[in-house]
Short mmCIF file of C-alpha atoms in Angstrom, two decimals:
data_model
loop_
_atom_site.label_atom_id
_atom_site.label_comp_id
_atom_site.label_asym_id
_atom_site.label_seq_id
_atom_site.Cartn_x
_atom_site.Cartn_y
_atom_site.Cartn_z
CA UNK Z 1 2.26 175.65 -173.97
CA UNK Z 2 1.10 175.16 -170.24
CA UNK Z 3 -2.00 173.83 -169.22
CA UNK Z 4 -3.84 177.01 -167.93
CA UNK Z 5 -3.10 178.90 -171.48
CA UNK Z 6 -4.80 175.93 -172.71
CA UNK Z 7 -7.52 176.87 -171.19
CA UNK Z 8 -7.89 180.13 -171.64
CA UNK Z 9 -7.39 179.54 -175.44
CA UNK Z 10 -10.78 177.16 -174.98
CA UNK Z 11 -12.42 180.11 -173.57
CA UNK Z 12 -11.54 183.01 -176.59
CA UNK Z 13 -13.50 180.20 -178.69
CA UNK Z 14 -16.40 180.04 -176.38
CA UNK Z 15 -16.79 184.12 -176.33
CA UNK Z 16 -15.05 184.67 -180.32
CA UNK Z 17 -18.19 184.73 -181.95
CA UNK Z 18 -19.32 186.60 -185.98
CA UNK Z 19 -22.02 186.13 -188.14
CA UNK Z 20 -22.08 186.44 -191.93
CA UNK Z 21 -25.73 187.24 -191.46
CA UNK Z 22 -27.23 190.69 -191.86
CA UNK Z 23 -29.39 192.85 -189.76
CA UNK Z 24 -32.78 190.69 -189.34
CA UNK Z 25 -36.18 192.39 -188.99
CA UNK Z 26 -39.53 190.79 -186.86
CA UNK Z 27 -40.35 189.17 -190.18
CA UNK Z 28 -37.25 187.05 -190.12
CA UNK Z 29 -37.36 186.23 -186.84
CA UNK Z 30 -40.96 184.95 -186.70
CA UNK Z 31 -40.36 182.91 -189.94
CA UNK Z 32 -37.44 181.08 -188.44
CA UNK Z 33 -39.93 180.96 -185.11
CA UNK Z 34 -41.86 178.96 -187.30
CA UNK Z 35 -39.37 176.70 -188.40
CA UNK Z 36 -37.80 175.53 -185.28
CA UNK Z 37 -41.76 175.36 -183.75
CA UNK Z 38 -41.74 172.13 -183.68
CA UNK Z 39 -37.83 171.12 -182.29
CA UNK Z 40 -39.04 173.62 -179.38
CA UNK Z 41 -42.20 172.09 -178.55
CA UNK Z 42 -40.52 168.68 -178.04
CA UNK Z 43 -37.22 169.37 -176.81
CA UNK Z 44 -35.18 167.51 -174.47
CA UNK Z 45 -33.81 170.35 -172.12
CA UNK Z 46 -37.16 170.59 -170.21
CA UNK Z 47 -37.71 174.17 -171.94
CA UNK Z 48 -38.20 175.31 -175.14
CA UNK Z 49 -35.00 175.63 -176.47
CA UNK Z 50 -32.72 174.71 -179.75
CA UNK Z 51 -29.58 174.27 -179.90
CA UNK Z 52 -27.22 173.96 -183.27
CA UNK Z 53 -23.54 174.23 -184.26
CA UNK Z 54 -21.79 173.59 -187.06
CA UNK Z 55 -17.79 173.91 -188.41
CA UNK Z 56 -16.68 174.75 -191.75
CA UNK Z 57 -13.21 175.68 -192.89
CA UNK Z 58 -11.49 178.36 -190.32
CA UNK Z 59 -14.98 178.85 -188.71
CA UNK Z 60 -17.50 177.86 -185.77
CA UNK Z 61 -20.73 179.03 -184.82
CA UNK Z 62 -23.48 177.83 -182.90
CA UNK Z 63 -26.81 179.02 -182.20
CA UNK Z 64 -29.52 178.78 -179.31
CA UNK Z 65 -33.56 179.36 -180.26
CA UNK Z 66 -35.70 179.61 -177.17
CA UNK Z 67 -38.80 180.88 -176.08
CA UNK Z 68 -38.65 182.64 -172.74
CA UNK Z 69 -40.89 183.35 -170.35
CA UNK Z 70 -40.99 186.70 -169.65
CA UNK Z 71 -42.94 189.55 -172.08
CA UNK Z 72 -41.27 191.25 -175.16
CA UNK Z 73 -40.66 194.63 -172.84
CA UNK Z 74 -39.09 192.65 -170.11
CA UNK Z 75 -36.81 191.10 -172.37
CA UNK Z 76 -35.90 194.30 -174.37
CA UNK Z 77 -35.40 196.19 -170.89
CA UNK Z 78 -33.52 193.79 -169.10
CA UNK Z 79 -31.01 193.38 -171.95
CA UNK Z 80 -30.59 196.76 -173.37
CA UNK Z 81 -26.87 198.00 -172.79
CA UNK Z 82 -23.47 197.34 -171.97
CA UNK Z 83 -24.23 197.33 -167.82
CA UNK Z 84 -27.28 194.51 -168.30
CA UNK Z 85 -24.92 192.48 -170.41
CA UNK Z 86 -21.67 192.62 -167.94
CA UNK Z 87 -24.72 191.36 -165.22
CA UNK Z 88 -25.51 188.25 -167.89
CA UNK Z 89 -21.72 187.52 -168.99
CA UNK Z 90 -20.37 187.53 -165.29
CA UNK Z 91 -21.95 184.32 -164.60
CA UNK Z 92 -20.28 182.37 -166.41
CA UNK Z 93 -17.69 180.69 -164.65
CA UNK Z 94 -14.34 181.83 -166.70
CA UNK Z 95 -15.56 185.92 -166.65
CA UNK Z 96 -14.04 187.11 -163.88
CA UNK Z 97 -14.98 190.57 -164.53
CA UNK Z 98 -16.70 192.77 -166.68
CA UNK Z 99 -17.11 196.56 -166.91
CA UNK Z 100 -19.00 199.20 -169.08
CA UNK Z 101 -17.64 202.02 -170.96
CA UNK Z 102 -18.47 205.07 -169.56
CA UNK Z 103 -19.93 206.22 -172.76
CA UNK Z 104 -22.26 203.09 -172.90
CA UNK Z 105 -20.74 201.91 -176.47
CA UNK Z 106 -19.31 198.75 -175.55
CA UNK Z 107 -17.63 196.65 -172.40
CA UNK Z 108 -14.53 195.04 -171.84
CA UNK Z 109 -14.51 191.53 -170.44
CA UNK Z 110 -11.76 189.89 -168.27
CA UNK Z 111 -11.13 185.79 -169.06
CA UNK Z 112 -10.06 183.64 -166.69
CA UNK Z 113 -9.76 180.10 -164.96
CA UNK Z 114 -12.56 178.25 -163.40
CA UNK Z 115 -11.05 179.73 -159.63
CA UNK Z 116 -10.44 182.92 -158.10
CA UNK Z 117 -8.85 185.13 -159.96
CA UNK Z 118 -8.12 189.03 -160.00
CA UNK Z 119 -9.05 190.86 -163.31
CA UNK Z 120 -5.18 192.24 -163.65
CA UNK Z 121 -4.40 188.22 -164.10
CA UNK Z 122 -6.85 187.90 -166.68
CA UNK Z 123 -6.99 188.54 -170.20
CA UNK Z 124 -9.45 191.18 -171.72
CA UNK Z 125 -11.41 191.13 -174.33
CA UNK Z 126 -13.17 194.76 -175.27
CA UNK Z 127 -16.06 194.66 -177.37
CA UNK Z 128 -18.34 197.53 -178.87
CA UNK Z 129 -21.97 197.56 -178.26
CA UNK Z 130 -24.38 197.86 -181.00
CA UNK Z 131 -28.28 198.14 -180.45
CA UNK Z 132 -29.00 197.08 -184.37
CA UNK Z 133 -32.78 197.46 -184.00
CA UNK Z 134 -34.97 198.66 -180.68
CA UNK Z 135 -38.57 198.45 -182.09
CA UNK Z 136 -41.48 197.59 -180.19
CA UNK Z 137 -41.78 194.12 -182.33
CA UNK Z 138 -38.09 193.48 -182.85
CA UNK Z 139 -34.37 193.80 -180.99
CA UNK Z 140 -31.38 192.98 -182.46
CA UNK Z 141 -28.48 193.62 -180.27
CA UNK Z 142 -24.14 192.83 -181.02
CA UNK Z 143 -21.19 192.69 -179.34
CA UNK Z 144 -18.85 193.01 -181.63
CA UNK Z 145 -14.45 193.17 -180.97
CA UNK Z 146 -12.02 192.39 -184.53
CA UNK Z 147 -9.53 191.11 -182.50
CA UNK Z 148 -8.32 188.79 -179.86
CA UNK Z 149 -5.05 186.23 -178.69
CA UNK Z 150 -4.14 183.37 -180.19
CA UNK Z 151 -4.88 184.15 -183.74
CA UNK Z 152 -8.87 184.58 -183.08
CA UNK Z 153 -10.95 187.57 -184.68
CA UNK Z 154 -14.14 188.78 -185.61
CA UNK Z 155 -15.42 188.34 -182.64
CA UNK Z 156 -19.63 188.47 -181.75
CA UNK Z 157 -22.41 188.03 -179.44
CA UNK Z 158 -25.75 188.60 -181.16
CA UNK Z 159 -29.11 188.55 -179.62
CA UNK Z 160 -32.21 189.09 -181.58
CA UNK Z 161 -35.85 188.84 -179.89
CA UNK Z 162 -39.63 189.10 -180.93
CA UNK Z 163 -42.50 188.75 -179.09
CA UNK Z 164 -44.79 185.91 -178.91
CA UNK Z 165 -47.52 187.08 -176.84
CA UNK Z 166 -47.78 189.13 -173.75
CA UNK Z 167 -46.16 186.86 -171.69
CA UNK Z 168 -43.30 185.14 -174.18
CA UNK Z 169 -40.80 186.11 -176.65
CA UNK Z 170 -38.59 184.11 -178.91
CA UNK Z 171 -34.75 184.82 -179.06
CA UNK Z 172 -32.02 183.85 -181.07
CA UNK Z 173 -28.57 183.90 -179.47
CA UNK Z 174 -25.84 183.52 -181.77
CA UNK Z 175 -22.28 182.63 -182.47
CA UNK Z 176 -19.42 182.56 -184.72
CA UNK Z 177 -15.92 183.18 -184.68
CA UNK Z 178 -12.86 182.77 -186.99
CA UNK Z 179 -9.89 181.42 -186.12
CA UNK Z 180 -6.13 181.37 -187.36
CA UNK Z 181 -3.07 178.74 -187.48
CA UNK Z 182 -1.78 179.20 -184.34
CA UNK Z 183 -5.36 179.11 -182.50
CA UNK Z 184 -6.11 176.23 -183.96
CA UNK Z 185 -2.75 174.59 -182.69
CA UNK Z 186 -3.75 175.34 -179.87
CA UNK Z 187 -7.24 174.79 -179.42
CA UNK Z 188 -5.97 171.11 -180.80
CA UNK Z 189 -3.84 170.49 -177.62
CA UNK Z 190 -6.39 171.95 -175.50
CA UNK Z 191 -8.73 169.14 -176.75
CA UNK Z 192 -5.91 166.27 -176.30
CA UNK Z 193 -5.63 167.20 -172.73
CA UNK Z 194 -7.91 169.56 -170.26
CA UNK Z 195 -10.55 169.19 -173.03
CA UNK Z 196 -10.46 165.44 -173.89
CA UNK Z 197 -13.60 163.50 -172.87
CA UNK Z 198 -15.76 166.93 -172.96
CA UNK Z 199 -18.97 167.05 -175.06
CA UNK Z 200 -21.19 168.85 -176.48
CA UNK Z 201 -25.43 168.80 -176.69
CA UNK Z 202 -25.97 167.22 -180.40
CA UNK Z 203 -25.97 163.38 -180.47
CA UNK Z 204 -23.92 162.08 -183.34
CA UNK Z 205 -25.46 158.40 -182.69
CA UNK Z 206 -25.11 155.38 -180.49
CA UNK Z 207 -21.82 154.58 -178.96
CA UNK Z 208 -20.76 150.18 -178.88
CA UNK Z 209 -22.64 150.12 -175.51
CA UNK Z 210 -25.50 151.77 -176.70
CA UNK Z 211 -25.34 155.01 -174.81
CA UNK Z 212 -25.37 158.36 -176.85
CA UNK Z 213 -22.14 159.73 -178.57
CA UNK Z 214 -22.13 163.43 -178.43
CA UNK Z 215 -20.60 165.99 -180.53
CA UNK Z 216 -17.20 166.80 -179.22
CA UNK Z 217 -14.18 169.28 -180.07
CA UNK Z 218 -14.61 172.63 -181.20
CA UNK Z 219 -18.79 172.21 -181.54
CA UNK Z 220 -18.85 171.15 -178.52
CA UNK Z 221 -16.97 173.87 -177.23
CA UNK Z 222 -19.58 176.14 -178.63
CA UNK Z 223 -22.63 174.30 -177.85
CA UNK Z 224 -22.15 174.09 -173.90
CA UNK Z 225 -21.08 177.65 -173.79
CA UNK Z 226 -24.09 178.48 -175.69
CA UNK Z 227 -25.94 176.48 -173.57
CA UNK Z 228 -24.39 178.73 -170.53
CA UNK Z 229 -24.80 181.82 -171.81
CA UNK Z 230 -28.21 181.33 -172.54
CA UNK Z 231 -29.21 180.35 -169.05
CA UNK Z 232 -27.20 183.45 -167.98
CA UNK Z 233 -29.81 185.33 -169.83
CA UNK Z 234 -32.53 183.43 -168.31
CA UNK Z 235 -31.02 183.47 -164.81
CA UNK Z 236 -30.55 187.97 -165.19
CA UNK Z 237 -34.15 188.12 -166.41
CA UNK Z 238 -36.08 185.92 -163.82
CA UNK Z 239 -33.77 187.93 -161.02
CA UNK Z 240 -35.39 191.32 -162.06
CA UNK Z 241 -38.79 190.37 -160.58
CA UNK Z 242 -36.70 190.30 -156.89
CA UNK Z 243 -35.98 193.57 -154.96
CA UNK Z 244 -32.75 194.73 -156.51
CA UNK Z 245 -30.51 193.97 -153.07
CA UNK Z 246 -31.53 190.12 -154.07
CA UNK Z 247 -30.75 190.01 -157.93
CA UNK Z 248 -27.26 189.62 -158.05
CA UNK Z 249 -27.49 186.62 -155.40
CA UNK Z 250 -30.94 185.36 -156.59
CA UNK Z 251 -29.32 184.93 -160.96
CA UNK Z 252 -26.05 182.96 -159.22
CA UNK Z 253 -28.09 180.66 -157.33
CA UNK Z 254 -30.51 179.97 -160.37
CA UNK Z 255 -27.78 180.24 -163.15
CA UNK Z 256 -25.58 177.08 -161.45
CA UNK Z 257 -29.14 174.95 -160.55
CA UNK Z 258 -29.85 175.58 -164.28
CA UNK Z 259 -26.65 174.20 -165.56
CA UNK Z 260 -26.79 171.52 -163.23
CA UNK Z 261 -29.45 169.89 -165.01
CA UNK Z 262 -27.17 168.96 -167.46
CA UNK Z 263 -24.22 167.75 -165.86
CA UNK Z 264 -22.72 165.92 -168.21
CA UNK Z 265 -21.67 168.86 -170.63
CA UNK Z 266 -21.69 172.16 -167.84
CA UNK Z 267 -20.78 170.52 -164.30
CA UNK Z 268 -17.50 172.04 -163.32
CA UNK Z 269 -17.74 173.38 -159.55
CA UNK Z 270 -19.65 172.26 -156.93
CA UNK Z 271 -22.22 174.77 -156.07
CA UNK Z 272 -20.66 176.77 -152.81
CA UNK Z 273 -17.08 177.29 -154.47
CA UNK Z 274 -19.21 178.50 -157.47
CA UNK Z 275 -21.01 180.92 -155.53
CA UNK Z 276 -18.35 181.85 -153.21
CA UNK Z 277 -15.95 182.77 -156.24
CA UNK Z 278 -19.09 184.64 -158.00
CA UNK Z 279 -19.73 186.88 -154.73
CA UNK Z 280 -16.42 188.26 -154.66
CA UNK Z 281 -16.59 188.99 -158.24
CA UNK Z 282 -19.98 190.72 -157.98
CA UNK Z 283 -18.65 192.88 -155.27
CA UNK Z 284 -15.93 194.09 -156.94
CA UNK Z 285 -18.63 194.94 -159.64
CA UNK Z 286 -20.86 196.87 -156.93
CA UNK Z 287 -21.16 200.15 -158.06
CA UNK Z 288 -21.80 198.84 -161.88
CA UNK Z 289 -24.23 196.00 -160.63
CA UNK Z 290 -26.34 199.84 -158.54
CA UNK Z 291 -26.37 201.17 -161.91
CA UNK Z 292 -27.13 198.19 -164.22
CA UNK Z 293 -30.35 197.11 -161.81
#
């Protein structure tokens, strides 16, 4: 197996995500609000944010708690449908493309390598949108596809929200995913190569020189792409407040300064050949980007 499909495997385990959970309600959400209040209010990302991950068996998942800054409406709004979600996904640095269905029940998203790339040399993913729960004190809101390469499945993105007071809400992002033989041979040569020396956000202890030893393999896999898609959601919601000929440039330029506060786990590209790759796959997204905003 070459290199680059060693990569790309990496990436079906950062998007392959399922939960055994249920629907949740506002009730949930504020309970578990109130059980992370205290991780949030002195967390070590500068923001109020949670991350967690853990592996068991022929499953992943990792999770993201945050409170954002922006009111319960904005948040609902601004992530309501397949067209905001291809305008949160595209930043990340292995989507190369992402596109609606015309009926607005799901998108289908085009993997690729940390460069250039056109969507026919990518591999797509096509998930179903589901908008679980849309009431004025509660969204719940999954991507959902069965299937994918490698030996992956039950694939998810779930996003629940609540608000906090007029001006915050707290969300839950969520993943899982499941995983087969030949994935996991896979993913374990990914790690003994273009992965090795990667981390993760959860520190496991001290290290013989005293520095911190991150989580690494598979969690840490999940936990910087969680990491990255959450500031994708944070980047697409602080670019609304813009005039809409600025939001596409305006969410690049704050989703890479974001992840470059943590350089360790999410520096890949330096930040012009990030944003020159991300222009020409936002124009070829023009018409859906109109739409979306």
């Amino acid at each position: 197996m070459n290199l680059s499909r060693l990569a790309f495997v990496s990436l079906l385990f950062v998007v392959a995500v399922h939960t055994e959970a249920e629907a949740g309600s506002a009730a949930e959400i504020r309970a578990t609000y109130a059980s992370v209040g205290g991780q949030l209010a002195s967390s070590p990302f500068g923001r109020q944010l949670v991350l967690e991950s853990k592996e068991a068996g022929n499953r992943v998942q990792g999770a993201a708690y945050a409170v954002l800054d922006h009111s319960f409406a904005q948040v609902r709004d601004g992530l309501r449908g397949p067209r905001q979600w291809c305008q949160v996904l595209i930043l990340h640095l292995n989507v190369k493309d992402c596109r609606a269905a015309p009926g607005g029940d799901g998108l289908a998203l085009f993997l690729g390598r940390k460069r250039p790339e056109p969507p026919q040399d990518a591999q797509r993913l096509d998930f179903a949108y589901r908008a679980v729960a849309d009431a004025p004190d509660f969204m719940e809101t999954d991507l959902r596809a069965d299937r994918g390469p490698a030996g992956t499945h039950d694939y998810l993105i779930r996003l629940e929200a609540a608000p906090l007071d007029a001006t915050h809400s707290f969300v839950v992002l969520s993943y899982s995913y499941g995983y087969g033989i030949a994935a996991r041979i896979a993913l374990k040569a990914y790690l003994a190569t273009l992965g090795a020396g990667k981390v993760g956000f959860t520190i496991l202890g001290k290290q013989a020189d005293g520095d911190s030893q991150y989580v690494g393999g598979l969690r840490g896999i999940v936990e910087r792409n969680v990491m990255r898609y959450y500031l994708a959601i944070e980047a697409h919601l602080g670019a609304l407040s813009v005039p809409p000929d600025a939001r596409a440039e305006t969410s690049m330029r704050d989703w890479f300064a974001a992840t470059e506060r943590y350089p360790l786990q999410l520096h890949e590209l330096g930040r012009s050949d990030y944003l020159k790759m991300k222009r020409v796959e936002y124009r070829r997204q023009a018409p859906l980007i109109s739409r979306a905003y």
